Amino acid sequence: MAEEPSAGARAYQELIMRFAPAAVALSLAVALTASVGMGAEREADPRAAALIAEGRAALAAEQPQRAIDAFEAALAVDPGYTPIFLELAQASRAEGLQGKAIHYYRETLARDPGNLAAISGEGEALLEKGAVEKAKANLAKLKSMCGEGCPETRELAASIQRGPRTPVLAAESVMPEAQVSKAN
């Protein structure tokens, strides 16, 4: 036969059963708060921050290759600082390297899937390459994430409305056919 628990043991069991759910809920809340705090954006290494500033200045001075060099140096100094990839993407687009820019936007999204600037920028770069449907898919994703009113959604929608830019022709593509004539 099983022995009846003592009055003290019953009181202890009752106490555990009463407060265990609250204790579990509280510990989950603390764990969630801690994980959200860990996901917050950190500051860049001071050397990387100086290189980022140098790259932004070069980009403002319409020197995209110099900006790319500075941003790549910043990435070498602080490879874990995700915003550098957005800077590299913007400089690559200014240099006309949309494929490279798309790569940098996707690297940003691999690290931070909810980055609205990366989704919008990738859509712009896709549009510049002529991939209108893919740019529209990015717009739909932005609308579902932040709605019609967020700046990234409005910017990409306006770009899609304007349509893809017409590519600049190289001199070789408009050269007349060479004609060979016989000299006397």
Short mmCIF file of C-alpha atoms in Angstrom, two decimals:
data_model
loop_
_atom_site.label_atom_id
_atom_site.label_comp_id
_atom_site.label_asym_id
_atom_site.label_seq_id
_atom_site.Cartn_x
_atom_site.Cartn_y
_atom_site.Cartn_z
CA MET A 1 0.00 0.00 0.00
CA ALA A 2 1.11 3.49 -0.82
CA GLU A 3 1.71 5.77 2.06
CA GLU A 4 -0.23 9.06 2.29
CA PRO A 5 2.04 12.10 1.99
CA SER A 6 2.37 14.17 5.13
CA ALA A 7 0.62 17.50 5.51
CA GLY A 8 3.92 19.31 4.92
CA ALA A 9 4.60 17.38 1.72
CA ARG A 10 1.07 18.08 0.45
CA ALA A 11 1.52 21.79 1.14
CA TYR A 12 4.83 21.73 -0.74
CA GLN A 13 3.26 19.96 -3.75
CA GLU A 14 0.39 22.42 -3.77
CA LEU A 15 2.83 25.34 -3.68
CA ILE A 16 4.81 23.91 -6.62
CA MET A 17 1.68 23.25 -8.65
CA ARG A 18 0.33 26.71 -7.98
CA PHE A 19 3.46 28.70 -8.87
CA ALA A 20 5.20 26.48 -11.45
CA PRO A 21 3.24 27.84 -14.45
CA ALA A 22 3.97 31.42 -13.42
CA ALA A 23 7.66 30.60 -12.92
CA VAL A 24 7.87 29.00 -16.37
CA ALA A 25 6.13 31.97 -17.99
CA LEU A 26 8.45 34.40 -16.23
CA SER A 27 11.56 32.48 -17.30
CA LEU A 28 10.34 32.40 -20.92
CA ALA A 29 9.76 36.15 -20.83
CA VAL A 30 13.28 36.73 -19.50
CA ALA A 31 14.76 34.43 -22.15
CA LEU A 32 12.86 36.20 -24.93
CA THR A 33 13.93 39.62 -23.69
CA ALA A 34 17.55 38.47 -23.54
CA SER A 35 17.44 37.08 -27.09
CA VAL A 36 15.90 40.29 -28.45
CA GLY A 37 18.62 42.31 -26.73
CA MET A 38 21.29 40.11 -28.31
CA GLY A 39 19.85 40.76 -31.77
CA ALA A 40 20.13 44.53 -31.45
CA GLU A 41 22.53 46.22 -33.84
CA ARG A 42 25.94 46.76 -32.39
CA GLU A 43 28.36 49.57 -33.02
CA ALA A 44 31.04 49.17 -35.67
CA ASP A 45 34.68 48.86 -34.76
CA PRO A 46 36.08 52.44 -34.57
CA ARG A 47 38.54 51.77 -37.42
CA ALA A 48 35.74 50.36 -39.55
CA ALA A 49 33.54 53.36 -38.69
CA ALA A 50 36.28 55.71 -39.95
CA LEU A 51 36.54 53.74 -43.20
CA ILE A 52 32.74 53.76 -43.59
CA ALA A 53 32.76 57.56 -43.20
CA GLU A 54 35.53 57.77 -45.80
CA GLY A 55 33.50 55.60 -48.17
CA ARG A 56 30.37 57.71 -47.70
CA ALA A 57 32.37 60.86 -48.44
CA ALA A 58 33.75 59.26 -51.61
CA LEU A 59 30.26 58.23 -52.66
CA ALA A 60 28.98 61.76 -52.05
CA ALA A 61 31.88 63.04 -54.20
CA GLU A 62 30.72 60.67 -56.96
CA GLN A 63 33.77 58.42 -56.65
CA PRO A 64 32.09 55.04 -56.30
CA GLN A 65 35.25 52.96 -56.83
CA ARG A 66 37.03 54.81 -54.03
CA ALA A 67 33.93 54.25 -51.87
CA ILE A 68 33.95 50.52 -52.67
CA ASP A 69 37.63 50.32 -51.68
CA ALA A 70 36.93 52.04 -48.35
CA PHE A 71 33.88 49.87 -47.61
CA GLU A 72 35.79 46.67 -48.48
CA ALA A 73 38.57 47.76 -46.12
CA ALA A 74 35.95 48.39 -43.41
CA LEU A 75 34.55 44.91 -44.03
CA ALA A 76 38.04 43.43 -43.59
CA VAL A 77 38.36 45.26 -40.26
CA ASP A 78 34.89 44.33 -38.98
CA PRO A 79 33.38 41.45 -41.01
CA GLY A 80 30.53 41.00 -38.54
CA TYR A 81 29.11 44.50 -39.01
CA THR A 82 26.19 43.91 -41.40
CA PRO A 83 25.48 47.56 -42.43
CA ILE A 84 28.76 47.59 -44.38
CA PHE A 85 27.11 45.28 -46.92
CA LEU A 86 24.38 47.88 -47.54
CA GLU A 87 27.06 50.52 -48.12
CA LEU A 88 28.90 48.21 -50.54
CA ALA A 89 25.65 47.53 -52.39
CA GLN A 90 24.90 51.23 -52.78
CA ALA A 91 28.42 51.98 -54.03
CA SER A 92 28.26 49.02 -56.43
CA ARG A 93 25.00 50.33 -57.88
CA ALA A 94 26.56 53.76 -58.34
CA GLU A 95 29.42 52.07 -60.21
CA GLY A 96 26.88 50.28 -62.43
CA LEU A 97 27.57 46.85 -60.92
CA GLN A 98 24.00 45.79 -60.20
CA GLY A 99 24.85 42.08 -60.01
CA LYS A 100 27.45 42.75 -57.34
CA ALA A 101 25.00 45.01 -55.51
CA ILE A 102 22.38 42.24 -55.51
CA HIS A 103 24.99 39.92 -53.98
CA TYR A 104 25.62 42.40 -51.15
CA TYR A 105 21.89 42.92 -50.55
CA ARG A 106 21.40 39.17 -50.33
CA GLU A 107 24.30 38.86 -47.89
CA THR A 108 22.58 41.49 -45.73
CA LEU A 109 19.30 39.57 -45.94
CA ALA A 110 21.02 36.31 -45.00
CA ARG A 111 22.23 38.01 -41.83
CA ASP A 112 19.09 40.10 -41.21
CA PRO A 113 16.05 38.73 -43.12
CA GLY A 114 13.80 41.63 -42.08
CA ASN A 115 16.10 44.41 -43.31
CA LEU A 116 13.73 46.67 -45.26
CA ALA A 117 16.54 48.72 -46.82
CA ALA A 118 18.12 45.56 -48.25
CA ILE A 119 14.82 44.31 -49.68
CA SER A 120 14.13 47.69 -51.28
CA GLY A 121 17.69 48.10 -52.55
CA GLU A 122 17.70 44.63 -54.04
CA GLY A 123 14.41 45.45 -55.78
CA GLU A 124 15.94 48.64 -57.21
CA ALA A 125 19.03 46.78 -58.42
CA LEU A 126 16.86 44.06 -59.98
CA LEU A 127 14.83 46.73 -61.72
CA GLU A 128 18.03 48.36 -63.04
CA LYS A 129 18.96 44.97 -64.53
CA GLY A 130 15.53 44.77 -66.17
CA ALA A 131 14.08 42.11 -63.83
CA VAL A 132 10.77 43.92 -63.31
CA GLU A 133 8.84 40.89 -62.03
CA LYS A 134 11.47 40.11 -59.40
CA ALA A 135 11.44 43.76 -58.32
CA LYS A 136 7.65 43.53 -57.98
CA ALA A 137 8.10 40.44 -55.78
CA ASN A 138 10.34 42.51 -53.50
CA LEU A 139 7.68 45.22 -53.45
CA ALA A 140 5.05 42.68 -52.42
CA LYS A 141 7.34 41.46 -49.66
CA LEU A 142 7.84 45.03 -48.42
CA LYS A 143 4.10 45.69 -48.45
CA SER A 144 3.48 42.59 -46.37
CA MET A 145 6.20 43.52 -43.88
CA CYS A 146 5.66 47.24 -43.36
CA GLY A 147 2.63 48.28 -45.40
CA GLU A 148 2.06 50.82 -48.12
CA GLY A 149 3.22 53.80 -46.10
CA CYS A 150 6.78 52.89 -45.18
CA PRO A 151 9.52 54.81 -47.04
CA GLU A 152 11.11 51.68 -48.53
CA THR A 153 7.80 50.54 -50.03
CA ARG A 154 7.04 53.98 -51.46
CA GLU A 155 10.54 54.33 -52.93
CA LEU A 156 10.53 50.93 -54.64
CA ALA A 157 6.96 51.42 -55.90
CA ALA A 158 7.94 54.76 -57.44
CA SER A 159 10.97 53.19 -59.13
CA ILE A 160 8.85 50.38 -60.55
CA GLN A 161 6.32 52.94 -61.77
CA ARG A 162 9.10 54.80 -63.62
CA GLY A 163 10.30 51.54 -65.12
CA PRO A 164 13.79 50.21 -65.72
CA ARG A 165 16.45 52.60 -66.87
CA THR A 166 17.47 52.32 -70.48
CA PRO A 167 21.01 51.02 -70.73
CA VAL A 168 23.72 53.27 -72.07
CA LEU A 169 25.11 51.98 -75.33
CA ALA A 170 28.82 51.43 -75.73
CA ALA A 171 30.52 53.10 -78.66
CA GLU A 172 31.29 49.71 -80.18
CA SER A 173 27.63 48.81 -80.44
CA VAL A 174 26.81 51.76 -82.70
CA MET A 175 29.89 51.68 -84.91
CA PRO A 176 29.11 51.58 -88.62
CA GLU A 177 30.18 48.55 -90.62
CA ALA A 178 33.74 48.88 -91.83
CA GLN A 179 34.10 49.01 -95.60
CA VAL A 180 37.25 47.85 -97.27
CA SER A 181 38.19 49.58 -100.50
CA LYS A 182 40.90 48.64 -102.90
CA ALA A 183 43.71 51.16 -103.27
CA ASN A 184 45.02 51.81 -106.77
#
